[in-house]
Coordinates of C-alpha atoms in Angstrom, one line a residue:
X1426 CA 63.2 24.2 154.8
X1427 CA 61.9 25.0 151.4
X1428 CA 64.4 24.4 148.6
X1429 CA 66.5 21.9 150.6
X1430 CA 65.8 18.9 148.4
X1431 CA 65.1 20.0 144.8
X1432 CA 66.2 16.7 143.2
X1433 CA 64.0 14.5 145.5
X1434 CA 61.2 17.0 145.1
X1435 CA 61.5 16.6 141.3
X1436 CA 61.3 12.8 141.6
X1437 CA 58.1 13.3 143.6
X1438 CA 56.6 15.8 141.2
X1439 CA 57.3 13.7 138.1
X1440 CA 56.4 10.4 139.7
X1441 CA 54.0 8.7 142.2
X1442 CA 54.0 9.6 145.9
X1443 CA 52.8 7.0 148.4
X1444 CA 51.5 9.1 151.2
X1445 CA 50.4 6.2 153.4
X1446 CA 53.4 4.0 153.0
X1447 CA 54.8 2.3 156.1
X1448 CA 58.3 1.5 157.2
X1449 CA 59.5 -0.3 160.3
X1450 CA 60.8 2.0 163.1
X1451 CA 64.2 0.3 162.8
X1452 CA 66.3 -0.1 159.7
X1453 CA 67.2 -3.9 159.5
X1454 CA 63.6 -5.1 159.3
X1455 CA 62.7 -2.5 156.6
X1456 CA 65.8 -3.4 154.6
X1457 CA 64.9 -7.1 154.7
X1458 CA 61.4 -6.3 153.6
X1459 CA 62.6 -4.1 150.7
X1460 CA 64.9 -6.9 149.4
X1461 CA 62.5 -9.8 149.9
X1462 CA 59.0 -8.3 149.6
X1463 CA 58.0 -10.0 152.9
X1464 CA 57.0 -8.7 156.2
X1465 CA 59.6 -8.6 158.9
X1466 CA 58.1 -11.4 161.0
X1467 CA 58.3 -13.7 158.0
X1468 CA 62.0 -13.0 157.3
X1469 CA 62.8 -13.3 161.1
X1470 CA 64.5 -9.8 161.0
X1471 CA 62.4 -8.1 163.7
X1472 CA 64.9 -5.7 165.1
X1473 CA 68.4 -4.3 164.6
X1474 CA 70.9 -6.9 163.5
X1475 CA 73.9 -7.1 165.8
X1476 CA 75.9 -9.7 167.8
X1477 CA 73.5 -12.5 168.9
X1478 CA 70.9 -11.6 166.3
X1479 CA 70.0 -13.6 163.2
X1480 CA 71.2 -12.7 159.7
X1481 CA 68.9 -12.6 156.6
X1482 CA 68.4 -16.3 155.7
X1483 CA 70.3 -17.1 152.4
X1484 CA 67.2 -19.2 151.5
X1485 CA 65.1 -16.0 151.2
X1486 CA 64.5 -14.9 147.6
X1487 CA 65.9 -11.4 147.2
X1488 CA 65.0 -8.8 144.6
X1489 CA 68.0 -9.4 142.3
X1490 CA 67.3 -13.2 142.4
X1491 CA 63.7 -12.6 141.5
X1492 CA 64.5 -10.3 138.6
X1493 CA 66.8 -12.9 137.1
X1494 CA 64.3 -15.7 137.6
X1495 CA 61.1 -13.9 136.5
X1496 CA 61.9 -10.8 134.5
X1497 CA 65.1 -11.4 132.5
X1498 CA 67.9 -14.0 133.1
X1499 CA 70.5 -11.4 132.1
X1500 CA 69.7 -8.9 134.9
X1501 CA 72.8 -7.7 136.7
X1502 CA 72.7 -6.1 140.1
X1503 CA 74.8 -4.1 142.5
X1504 CA 74.4 -2.9 146.1
X1505 CA 76.2 0.2 147.4
X1506 CA 76.3 1.5 151.0
X1507 CA 75.0 0.0 154.3
X1508 CA 74.0 -3.6 154.2
X1509 CA 73.2 -4.3 157.9
X1510 CA 71.5 -7.7 157.3
X1511 CA 74.4 -9.7 158.6
X1512 CA 74.9 -10.5 162.3
X1513 CA 78.4 -9.5 163.6
X1514 CA 79.0 -13.0 165.0
X1515 CA 77.8 -14.8 161.8
X1516 CA 79.9 -17.3 160.0
X1517 CA 78.4 -15.8 156.9
X1518 CA 79.9 -12.3 157.5
X1519 CA 80.5 -11.7 153.8
X1520 CA 79.3 -9.3 151.1
X1521 CA 75.7 -9.8 149.7
X1522 CA 77.3 -11.0 146.5
X1523 CA 78.1 -14.3 148.1
X1524 CA 74.8 -15.4 149.5
X1525 CA 72.1 -12.9 148.4
X1526 CA 72.3 -12.7 144.6
X1527 CA 74.1 -9.4 144.0
X1528 CA 76.8 -9.2 141.4
X1529 CA 78.7 -6.3 142.9
X1530 CA 78.9 -4.7 146.3
X1531 CA 80.8 -1.7 147.7
X1532 CA 79.9 -0.5 151.2
X1533 CA 79.7 -1.5 154.8
X1534 CA 78.4 -4.9 156.1
X1535 CA 77.5 -3.2 159.5
X1536 CA 76.7 0.3 160.5
X1537 CA 79.6 2.7 160.5
X1538 CA 81.2 3.0 163.9
X1539 CA 83.4 6.0 163.8
X1540 CA 83.6 8.7 161.1
X1541 CA 82.2 9.1 157.6
X1542 CA 85.7 10.1 156.6
X1543 CA 87.5 7.1 158.2
X1544 CA 85.8 3.9 157.5
X1545 CA 86.3 0.4 156.2
X1546 CA 84.8 -0.3 152.8
X1547 CA 84.1 -3.9 151.9
X1548 CA 84.1 -4.8 148.2
X1549 CA 82.8 -7.8 146.4
X1550 CA 86.2 -9.5 147.0
X1551 CA 85.4 -9.6 150.7
X1552 CA 88.5 -7.6 151.5
X1553 CA 88.0 -4.4 153.4
X1554 CA 89.8 -1.3 152.3
X1555 CA 90.2 1.8 154.5
X1556 CA 88.7 4.9 153.0
X1557 CA 89.2 8.5 154.1
X1558 CA 86.8 10.0 151.5
X1559 CA 83.4 11.1 152.7
X1560 CA 81.2 8.0 152.5
X1561 CA 78.2 9.4 150.7
X1562 CA 80.3 11.0 148.0
X1563 CA 82.4 7.9 147.5
X1564 CA 79.5 5.6 147.2
X1565 CA 77.6 7.9 144.9
X1566 CA 80.6 8.0 142.5
X1567 CA 80.9 4.2 142.6
X1568 CA 77.2 3.8 141.9
X1569 CA 77.2 6.3 139.0
X1570 CA 80.2 4.6 137.4
X1571 CA 78.6 1.2 137.7
X1572 CA 75.4 2.4 136.1
X1573 CA 77.2 4.1 133.2
X1574 CA 79.1 0.8 132.5
X1575 CA 76.0 -1.4 132.2
X1576 CA 74.6 -2.8 128.9
X1577 CA 72.1 -5.4 130.2
X1578 CA 69.0 -4.7 132.4
X1579 CA 70.2 -3.8 135.9
X1580 CA 69.2 -3.1 139.5
X1581 CA 71.1 -0.6 141.6
X1582 CA 70.4 -0.8 145.4
X1583 CA 71.8 2.5 146.8
X1584 CA 71.7 2.6 150.6
X1585 CA 73.7 5.5 152.1
X1586 CA 74.0 6.2 155.8
X1587 CA 73.3 9.9 155.5
X1588 CA 71.7 11.6 157.3
X1589 CA 72.1 9.6 160.4
X1590 CA 72.1 10.1 164.1
X1591 CA 75.9 10.4 164.1
X1592 CA 76.0 13.9 162.6
X1593 CA 79.1 15.2 160.9
X1594 CA 79.8 18.1 158.5
X1595 CA 79.4 17.0 154.9
X1596 CA 81.8 18.4 152.2
X1597 CA 81.0 21.8 151.0
X1598 CA 80.4 20.7 147.4
X1599 CA 77.4 18.6 148.6
X1600 CA 75.7 21.1 150.9
X1601 CA 75.5 24.8 152.0
X1602 CA 73.9 24.6 155.4
X1603 CA 77.1 24.3 157.6
X1604 CA 80.7 25.1 157.2
X1605 CA 83.9 23.5 158.6
X1606 CA 86.2 20.7 157.8
X1607 CA 84.4 17.6 156.3
X1608 CA 83.5 15.1 158.9
X1609 CA 84.0 17.5 161.9
X1610 CA 81.6 16.5 164.6
X1611 CA 78.5 18.7 164.9
X1612 CA 78.2 20.2 168.4
X1613 CA 76.7 23.7 168.2
X1614 CA 73.8 23.3 165.8
X1615 CA 72.7 19.7 165.2
X1616 CA 69.6 20.8 163.4
X1617 CA 71.6 22.6 160.8
X1618 CA 74.0 19.7 160.5
X1619 CA 71.1 17.3 160.0
X1620 CA 69.7 19.6 157.2
X1621 CA 73.2 19.6 155.7
X1622 CA 73.1 15.8 155.6
X1623 CA 69.7 15.9 153.9
X1624 CA 71.0 18.4 151.3
X1625 CA 74.1 16.2 150.7
X1626 CA 71.8 13.2 150.1
X1627 CA 69.7 15.2 147.7
X1628 CA 72.8 16.3 145.8
X1629 CA 74.0 12.8 145.2
X1630 CA 70.5 11.6 144.3
X1631 CA 70.5 14.3 141.6
X1632 CA 73.9 13.1 140.3
X1633 CA 72.8 9.5 140.2
X1634 CA 69.6 10.3 138.2
X1635 CA 71.8 12.4 135.9
X1636 CA 74.1 9.5 135.4
X1637 CA 71.3 7.5 133.8
X1638 CA 71.8 9.4 130.6
X1639 CA 69.6 8.9 127.5
X1640 CA 70.3 5.1 127.4
X1641 CA 68.4 4.3 130.6
X1642 CA 66.4 7.5 131.4
X1643 CA 63.1 6.3 129.8
X1644 CA 63.4 2.7 130.9
X1645 CA 64.4 3.1 134.6
X1646 CA 62.2 3.1 137.6
X1647 CA 63.6 5.1 140.5
X1648 CA 62.2 4.3 144.0
X1649 CA 63.2 6.6 146.8
X1650 CA 62.3 5.5 150.4
X1651 CA 63.5 5.6 153.9
X1652 CA 64.4 2.5 155.9
X1653 CA 63.3 4.1 159.1
X1654 CA 61.0 6.7 160.7
X1655 CA 61.7 10.3 161.4
X1656 CA 63.9 11.7 164.2
X1657 CA 62.1 12.2 167.5
X1658 CA 63.1 15.8 167.8

């Protein structure tokens, strides 16, 4: 619906829109391509990563590693949100800070299994901490705080899990499409709840762009993309 994503629309209006861009129909291959610049068949990540699948090879050169090597040795980087490039049965089941070049991580190694208001957040220390705050809201605040604290050139990889096929009611301060307790399951009107998730994402994108402030606003490239295709209904 018109007016649902003013912040994302503003990014498009003020920037460049790739109308023929392509993403894999599943998230893990696209995430691997975004972080390495290589097609999925070259990274070996051709499908969803789960038990029995392969993880992203530590030998792959990721975007933060490339920035430090070829752009500026002082580049710092952080990843927030869903990683999903690590197999569940891997002996390397650790944050991307340990094997893929990021300096800081806060989020989930695997897709969230239960509720956006009851989840295990993994930090750079590798120790999970249980969180009862709405995931998108929590991660956006962490990312904004990290951005505001930077002094050197930086990369922020923000990968939220909203909207997602597991639809829940986002908090009211992030959206106006549905009402109810945050994280209540959507049963009666899933379309409205999906729109609420889109609006919540747009709200936090706006807050992240605002967090750039005058120090970084003119020097920062913002790339907004999906890791997947559209819903089938």
